[in-house]
């Protein structure tokens, strides 16, 4: 027997309509590519999104058409966030920081028919256009007078399209399973894969952003959205902002420490979100201009650090300088991205700074909507004791089931999506990422965390950087090999380095050998390229390997 | 094109499973009917709910079977809240405070096959049993040794059923539209009508309870749940508590000011919910024992006042005595019940106490999920200016579409449910209830609020109580008639009372006549019985009526 409640679908358009009806005056502030500050509101975003939907329809956008963006955080990009899914089409946010080949691949694979770009990307568009034949219309996010001349590309000006469009658009009542937006993961191996969100997943994800134990987003918040709109739905904040009526401050292309600081101060932002790099830039700016800055003008109360592990120093600095609470969150493109969120429990009340920071350093806590579990080498769930670590899997209504244009399911028979991270879970549901699954060393049915060994190694005063990889071992299948790059002028031998691990880790986890190298390979974003190292040391013969 | 996200249904069992997996140690404290304090946890509730599901299955409970309860707020009632919907059956919470005839009608109309009751209701069960032939099993919520002897009724003890049941139960993967629970409205006219909630509506409603701008429920909360589990899902708190992992404190049958105070203090409750009557009892207790109470032991931070309009004095007292923020909320059985919730906006920061209390006195603010609108006598939407008042309608995924066992739809062609309240909405979405639709006076196509005129009348020093009703008028269809009950010894004539309205309300809204009466009729819960008055004055001839 079914319940007798109203069967109203969860649609992106319902978020905007709510904002327009009940938070119409709440501000949206953008710094544009041309340097101007633009002040708008949820009411205006709602009105312009209707014009935009009519303009898109005139360009031939219909149900499920993919509309791509190469754009910074501005009010226009925000309008696209609502208008495109609202009309039943799919917003495809492309990361302009990827390599040209990847961008061309992604736009072509997604089948984008309209591509909207900020003026900063005119050169990129010129290079892309010949390689993206499916794109019928290129739209520059600017006024008519600013329309760039790009040889061989007919460019339409966004504002002219809006001016020509009718003001009223009736958002269709869609199936909530309808696709709403598309983001590609920039995996380190193979081609990028597209995660195709639905209206349902998007709205449900908003609830987690607005939950008191989630990001706690509320109407009173003035949110500095540093995380780009081209990074996994900007962590859901544009949609959650509409849901709760928060003020959004969109910084455009300038994410320097100085720009962030100024916006945070001038727009009285109490909440912000970004990756560690951005926050390091902010604190660098503050340190270099400490005497001229009045930090009491900053109203920051909480900040989300995501995208990669938050260094403890960042968490401490937000606390010390602003009295702001750093929320450490874990997630990925395939989880919407909100997966675990690091809020405190009753038992943490009254904790001293350092003890509280210990909790905040964990990678967040399980939230309703994203069920998580860790699995050992035997495929069985592991205890939630904060010690056992295993492959982290996730499932829930805003976790991916597959990838765009790929037939294979992304989930196993029990519905779990394998994240590729290795983690511990404690009794309260806080997780700690201990490794990437592909980097963990599988030794005789047990797992050894490469990251743990690397952290111990860099604790040695002679070591500049360290990498630990698994190499083949006839008895144990794999054993850890430590590669170290010493500090300039430092000297240490193999035995002394191996002895350094004694008492710091179980004896069977200690590296079997050490190689001192002149440098270690890195990716463009500064991460260790362990795949290259594994290839390089594929035939390496460990001294512990039996003949 | 559909999105490629996981298609996991929103089920009540997923709330409990989440709590069991990630908040297992969080406490559930109950005061039982026998006076004992029982300490449990989400882990234990989860484990016992599985046993209970097996026990219910053994009693013949299958898909959609209705299981009724006549019970206070205890851990056992909470277990029923999860086990019954979790297994695909329907939990029907019956209000034991209704008249016997109504209770018998409701249980029979719902078709309850199992009826679980607290020992306080043994006499009631004896009276009900012969009138409820569809009930096959009566279960007393007690140990075997406490099982009541009820002539003619075979009673099973809850704890014995659990002891005999297998410990493991696999919650079925249901359609999220499946009915989960049933509550009857106790309307003032006609038979009670049953609102049949679904798993989907229940889980979505939880998100509103956990939203920062909703009830803000979080894992750190210790929640004193004064609102009964038999009142509209206890305002969603049992489910939201599982979602976020809050501690729940269940006061059992004793809702006296003293009992509430003691629990609030001893269990360090920072959040509570109840109707005005309960809070008046609490403050009465405090005033009578002010010298012996140490109010600094009370940790209350926020409190929800719902069920009927919150007197300003209550809002002020929570602030003055505890520094607690009173959240004024509006809703009804048909809205889950969370409809509007009175949280503050950025513009209210820094408001003085009185100005802030003005905002808190409004009946809450629109939230995402319950779209609201007001409609004038012509059926057209009215402006959101805080002045225009009209019939309040609601729609959304946790608003009723119909009633159990009734064919008629409860919504109009545009999907709106008519609440029966008349309200204003301001530009920020705050509502104020100005009248019940049936009490508003329809004068020449305009509406006059009976409550506004009554409030003005009782402001006169001679007036004890006032009622305003519409009586027939040949020119204006209806005009207001004021009925007043004077204070003991007070004297005032008709002209002086009419003059009292000058300048306080538009001249066309003023009453046309006054009748001084010895008393006014009230319902059992103390509300004015305007229907009786309308019948009594049906033929009343107003002096303004043209011949």
PDB file of C-alpha atoms in Angstrom, chain A residues 1-11 14-15 18 21-23 25-26 63-64 66 90 175-179 195-198 200-201 203-204 207-208 210-213 216-220 243-244 334 344-347 349 365-368 371-373 384 394-405 411 414-417 425 427-429, chain B residues 1-11 14-15 18 21-23 25-26 63-64 66 90 175-179 195-198 200-201 203-204 207-208 210-213 216-220 243-244 334 344-347 349 365-368 371-373 384 394-405 411 414-417 425 427-429:
ATOM      1  CA  UNK A   1       0.000   0.000   0.000  1.00  0.00           C
ATOM      2  CA  UNK A   2       1.337   3.402  -0.958  1.00  0.00           C
ATOM      3  CA  UNK A   3       1.248   6.418   1.326  1.00  0.00           C
ATOM      4  CA  UNK A   4      -1.102   9.257   0.464  1.00  0.00           C
ATOM      5  CA  UNK A   5       1.398  12.084   0.337  1.00  0.00           C
ATOM      6  CA  UNK A   6       1.932  14.457  -2.567  1.00  0.00           C
ATOM      7  CA  UNK A   7       4.081  13.020  -5.296  1.00  0.00           C
ATOM      8  CA  UNK A   8       6.116  16.113  -6.044  1.00  0.00           C
ATOM      9  CA  UNK A   9       9.475  15.401  -7.686  1.00  0.00           C
ATOM     10  CA  UNK A  10      12.752  16.733  -6.294  1.00  0.00           C
ATOM     11  CA  UNK A  11      13.848  19.099  -9.062  1.00  0.00           C
ATOM     12  CA  UNK A  14      12.173  23.783  -7.300  1.00  0.00           C
ATOM     13  CA  UNK A  15      15.287  25.057  -5.497  1.00  0.00           C
ATOM     14  CA  UNK A  18      11.868  28.533  -3.674  1.00  0.00           C
ATOM     15  CA  UNK A  21       9.706  33.218  -3.862  1.00  0.00           C
ATOM     16  CA  UNK A  22      11.166  33.422  -0.359  1.00  0.00           C
ATOM     17  CA  UNK A  23      14.743  34.760  -0.553  1.00  0.00           C
ATOM     18  CA  UNK A  25      16.359  39.961  -2.022  1.00  0.00           C
ATOM     19  CA  UNK A  26      19.290  37.898  -0.733  1.00  0.00           C
ATOM     20  CA  UNK A  63      15.654  17.524 -23.272  1.00  0.00           C
ATOM     21  CA  UNK A  64      19.068  16.039 -22.319  1.00  0.00           C
ATOM     22  CA  UNK A  66      24.553  18.838 -22.973  1.00  0.00           C
ATOM     23  CA  UNK A  90      22.386  18.733 -18.762  1.00  0.00           C
ATOM     24  CA  UNK A 175      11.051  12.906 -13.644  1.00  0.00           C
ATOM     25  CA  UNK A 176      13.404  13.422 -10.695  1.00  0.00           C
ATOM     26  CA  UNK A 177      15.704  10.729 -12.124  1.00  0.00           C
ATOM     27  CA  UNK A 178      16.321  13.002 -15.138  1.00  0.00           C
ATOM     28  CA  UNK A 179      20.019  13.824 -15.655  1.00  0.00           C
ATOM     29  CA  UNK A 195      29.591  11.315 -13.524  1.00  0.00           C
ATOM     30  CA  UNK A 196      25.999  12.086 -14.495  1.00  0.00           C
ATOM     31  CA  UNK A 197      24.016  13.557 -11.613  1.00  0.00           C
ATOM     32  CA  UNK A 198      20.231  13.505 -11.453  1.00  0.00           C
ATOM     33  CA  UNK A 200      17.052  13.693  -7.285  1.00  0.00           C
ATOM     34  CA  UNK A 201      20.700  13.230  -6.324  1.00  0.00           C
ATOM     35  CA  UNK A 203      18.405  17.943  -4.289  1.00  0.00           C
ATOM     36  CA  UNK A 204      19.120  15.195  -1.751  1.00  0.00           C
ATOM     37  CA  UNK A 207      19.933  18.527   2.308  1.00  0.00           C
ATOM     38  CA  UNK A 208      23.333  17.262   3.497  1.00  0.00           C
ATOM     39  CA  UNK A 210      22.100  22.379   4.800  1.00  0.00           C
ATOM     40  CA  UNK A 211      22.132  19.850   7.671  1.00  0.00           C
ATOM     41  CA  UNK A 212      23.374  21.182  10.993  1.00  0.00           C
ATOM     42  CA  UNK A 213      25.868  18.284  11.071  1.00  0.00           C
ATOM     43  CA  UNK A 216      25.215  23.762   8.240  1.00  0.00           C
ATOM     44  CA  UNK A 217      24.288  26.167   5.444  1.00  0.00           C
ATOM     45  CA  UNK A 218      21.614  28.655   6.466  1.00  0.00           C
ATOM     46  CA  UNK A 219      19.891  31.825   5.298  1.00  0.00           C
ATOM     47  CA  UNK A 220      22.059  33.919   7.595  1.00  0.00           C
ATOM     48  CA  UNK A 243      17.560  25.890  -0.823  1.00  0.00           C
ATOM     49  CA  UNK A 244      18.349  27.925   2.287  1.00  0.00           C
ATOM     50  CA  UNK A 334      31.381  10.105  -7.653  1.00  0.00           C
ATOM     51  CA  UNK A 344      31.907  17.560  16.483  1.00  0.00           C
ATOM     52  CA  UNK A 345      29.913  15.360  18.841  1.00  0.00           C
ATOM     53  CA  UNK A 346      28.638  16.030  22.330  1.00  0.00           C
ATOM     54  CA  UNK A 347      31.613  14.152  23.772  1.00  0.00           C
ATOM     55  CA  UNK A 349      32.521  19.655  24.010  1.00  0.00           C
ATOM     56  CA  UNK A 365      32.343  11.599   9.803  1.00  0.00           C
ATOM     57  CA  UNK A 366      29.704   9.412   8.148  1.00  0.00           C
ATOM     58  CA  UNK A 367      26.477  11.270   7.313  1.00  0.00           C
ATOM     59  CA  UNK A 368      23.036   9.909   6.573  1.00  0.00           C
ATOM     60  CA  UNK A 371      26.638   4.752   3.783  1.00  0.00           C
ATOM     61  CA  UNK A 372      30.325   3.833   4.066  1.00  0.00           C
ATOM     62  CA  UNK A 373      32.161   0.632   4.888  1.00  0.00           C
ATOM     63  CA  UNK A 384      35.023   0.328  13.139  1.00  0.00           C
ATOM     64  CA  UNK A 394      30.238   4.074  -0.391  1.00  0.00           C
ATOM     65  CA  UNK A 395      26.607   3.760  -1.375  1.00  0.00           C
ATOM     66  CA  UNK A 396      23.612   6.039  -1.296  1.00  0.00           C
ATOM     67  CA  UNK A 397      21.255   8.138  -3.382  1.00  0.00           C
ATOM     68  CA  UNK A 398      23.954  10.658  -4.346  1.00  0.00           C
ATOM     69  CA  UNK A 399      26.691   8.099  -5.096  1.00  0.00           C
ATOM     70  CA  UNK A 400      27.434   7.157  -8.713  1.00  0.00           C
ATOM     71  CA  UNK A 401      26.126   3.906 -10.172  1.00  0.00           C
ATOM     72  CA  UNK A 402      27.928   4.217 -13.495  1.00  0.00           C
ATOM     73  CA  UNK A 403      29.669   6.606 -15.884  1.00  0.00           C
ATOM     74  CA  UNK A 404      28.354   8.514 -18.861  1.00  0.00           C
ATOM     75  CA  UNK A 405      28.752   6.547 -22.081  1.00  0.00           C
ATOM     76  CA  UNK A 411      29.000  -0.683  -8.140  1.00  0.00           C
ATOM     77  CA  UNK A 414      25.844  -5.236  -2.854  1.00  0.00           C
ATOM     78  CA  UNK A 415      25.544  -1.779  -4.344  1.00  0.00           C
ATOM     79  CA  UNK A 416      28.906  -0.493  -3.092  1.00  0.00           C
ATOM     80  CA  UNK A 417      30.989   1.963  -5.062  1.00  0.00           C
ATOM     81  CA  UNK A 425      36.553   4.135  10.536  1.00  0.00           C
ATOM     82  CA  UNK A 427      33.199   3.847  16.492  1.00  0.00           C
ATOM     83  CA  UNK A 428      31.693   7.303  15.896  1.00  0.00           C
ATOM     84  CA  UNK A 429      31.985   7.051  12.118  1.00  0.00           C
TER      85      UNK A 429
ATOM     86  CA  UNK B   1      17.958  10.761 -20.209  1.00  0.00           C
ATOM     87  CA  UNK B   2      18.258   9.540 -16.636  1.00  0.00           C
ATOM     88  CA  UNK B   3      21.177  10.358 -14.378  1.00  0.00           C
ATOM     89  CA  UNK B   4      23.560   7.570 -13.448  1.00  0.00           C
ATOM     90  CA  UNK B   5      23.326   7.798  -9.683  1.00  0.00           C
ATOM     91  CA  UNK B   6      22.439   4.956  -7.325  1.00  0.00           C
ATOM     92  CA  UNK B   7      18.762   4.291  -7.082  1.00  0.00           C
ATOM     93  CA  UNK B   8      18.572   3.715  -3.352  1.00  0.00           C
ATOM     94  CA  UNK B   9      15.131   4.313  -1.855  1.00  0.00           C
ATOM     95  CA  UNK B  10      14.552   6.628   1.099  1.00  0.00           C
ATOM     96  CA  UNK B  11      13.396   4.180   3.763  1.00  0.00           C
ATOM     97  CA  UNK B  14      17.843   3.237   6.459  1.00  0.00           C
ATOM     98  CA  UNK B  15      17.576   5.830   9.242  1.00  0.00           C
ATOM     99  CA  UNK B  18      22.546   4.466   9.932  1.00  0.00           C
ATOM    100  CA  UNK B  21      26.154   1.718  12.412  1.00  0.00           C
ATOM    101  CA  UNK B  22      27.410   5.193  13.303  1.00  0.00           C
ATOM    102  CA  UNK B  23      25.694   6.406  16.497  1.00  0.00           C
ATOM    103  CA  UNK B  25      26.416   4.358  21.724  1.00  0.00           C
ATOM    104  CA  UNK B  26      24.287   7.508  21.719  1.00  0.00           C
ATOM    105  CA  UNK B  63       3.036  -5.827   4.211  1.00  0.00           C
ATOM    106  CA  UNK B  64       0.712  -2.879   5.007  1.00  0.00           C
ATOM    107  CA  UNK B  66      -1.758  -1.566  10.532  1.00  0.00           C
ATOM    108  CA  UNK B  90       2.060   0.767   8.960  1.00  0.00           C
ATOM    109  CA  UNK B 175       9.349   1.115  -2.666  1.00  0.00           C
ATOM    110  CA  UNK B 176       9.874   4.486  -0.979  1.00  0.00           C
ATOM    111  CA  UNK B 177       6.240   5.348  -1.728  1.00  0.00           C
ATOM    112  CA  UNK B 178       5.170   2.518   0.611  1.00  0.00           C
ATOM    113  CA  UNK B 179       2.945   3.673   3.487  1.00  0.00           C
ATOM    114  CA  UNK B 195      -3.079  10.983   7.047  1.00  0.00           C
ATOM    115  CA  UNK B 196      -1.017   8.156   5.580  1.00  0.00           C
ATOM    116  CA  UNK B 197       2.691   9.001   5.461  1.00  0.00           C
ATOM    117  CA  UNK B 198       5.144   7.248   3.164  1.00  0.00           C
ATOM    118  CA  UNK B 200       9.732   8.953   1.246  1.00  0.00           C
ATOM    119  CA  UNK B 201       7.765  11.702   2.987  1.00  0.00           C
ATOM    120  CA  UNK B 203      12.774  10.670   5.336  1.00  0.00           C
ATOM    121  CA  UNK B 204      12.468  13.952   3.438  1.00  0.00           C
ATOM    122  CA  UNK B 207      16.014  16.531   6.413  1.00  0.00           C
ATOM    123  CA  UNK B 208      13.944  19.593   7.370  1.00  0.00           C
ATOM    124  CA  UNK B 210      18.055  18.372  10.678  1.00  0.00           C
ATOM    125  CA  UNK B 211      18.486  21.506   8.538  1.00  0.00           C
ATOM    126  CA  UNK B 212      20.333  24.368  10.198  1.00  0.00           C
ATOM    127  CA  UNK B 213      17.360  26.614   9.336  1.00  0.00           C
ATOM    128  CA  UNK B 216      18.828  22.243  13.476  1.00  0.00           C
ATOM    129  CA  UNK B 217      18.950  18.755  14.996  1.00  0.00           C
ATOM    130  CA  UNK B 218      22.490  17.447  15.354  1.00  0.00           C
ATOM    131  CA  UNK B 219      24.465  14.611  16.938  1.00  0.00           C
ATOM    132  CA  UNK B 220      25.499  16.859  19.810  1.00  0.00           C
ATOM    133  CA  UNK B 243      19.340  10.448  11.067  1.00  0.00           C
ATOM    134  CA  UNK B 244      21.702  12.685  13.027  1.00  0.00           C
ATOM    135  CA  UNK B 334      -1.341  16.982   6.880  1.00  0.00           C
ATOM    136  CA  UNK B 344      16.395  34.227  12.091  1.00  0.00           C
ATOM    137  CA  UNK B 345      17.947  35.818   9.031  1.00  0.00           C
ATOM    138  CA  UNK B 346      21.177  37.780   8.670  1.00  0.00           C
ATOM    139  CA  UNK B 347      19.206  41.030   8.834  1.00  0.00           C
ATOM    140  CA  UNK B 349      21.515  39.895  13.802  1.00  0.00           C
ATOM    141  CA  UNK B 365       9.174  31.017   7.860  1.00  0.00           C
ATOM    142  CA  UNK B 366       8.765  29.066   4.628  1.00  0.00           C
ATOM    143  CA  UNK B 367      11.230  26.194   4.237  1.00  0.00           C
ATOM    144  CA  UNK B 368      12.292  24.314   1.147  1.00  0.00           C
ATOM    145  CA  UNK B 371       5.771  25.542  -0.745  1.00  0.00           C
ATOM    146  CA  UNK B 372       3.160  27.905   0.689  1.00  0.00           C
ATOM    147  CA  UNK B 373       0.871  30.528  -0.821  1.00  0.00           C
ATOM    148  CA  UNK B 384       3.818  38.668   0.249  1.00  0.00           C
ATOM    149  CA  UNK B 394       0.679  24.203   1.029  1.00  0.00           C
ATOM    150  CA  UNK B 395       2.233  21.695  -1.327  1.00  0.00           C
ATOM    151  CA  UNK B 396       5.309  19.533  -1.289  1.00  0.00           C
ATOM    152  CA  UNK B 397       6.617  16.009  -0.901  1.00  0.00           C
ATOM    153  CA  UNK B 398       5.584  15.757   2.764  1.00  0.00           C
ATOM    154  CA  UNK B 399       2.136  17.345   2.370  1.00  0.00           C
ATOM    155  CA  UNK B 400      -0.946  15.115   2.218  1.00  0.00           C
ATOM    156  CA  UNK B 401      -2.613  14.342  -1.115  1.00  0.00           C
ATOM    157  CA  UNK B 402      -5.564  12.476   0.355  1.00  0.00           C
ATOM    158  CA  UNK B 403      -6.896  10.655   3.423  1.00  0.00           C
ATOM    159  CA  UNK B 404      -6.878   6.977   4.306  1.00  0.00           C
ATOM    160  CA  UNK B 405     -10.018   5.245   3.126  1.00  0.00           C
ATOM    161  CA  UNK B 411      -5.526  18.900  -3.175  1.00  0.00           C
ATOM    162  CA  UNK B 414      -2.665  23.037  -8.946  1.00  0.00           C
ATOM    163  CA  UNK B 415      -1.626  20.570  -6.261  1.00  0.00           C
ATOM    164  CA  UNK B 416      -2.370  22.846  -3.298  1.00  0.00           C
ATOM    165  CA  UNK B 417      -3.633  21.502   0.002  1.00  0.00           C
ATOM    166  CA  UNK B 425       3.211  36.120   4.324  1.00  0.00           C
ATOM    167  CA  UNK B 427       8.719  39.314   1.837  1.00  0.00           C
ATOM    168  CA  UNK B 428      11.053  36.967   3.744  1.00  0.00           C
ATOM    169  CA  UNK B 429       8.494  34.165   3.888  1.00  0.00           C
TER     170      UNK B 429
END
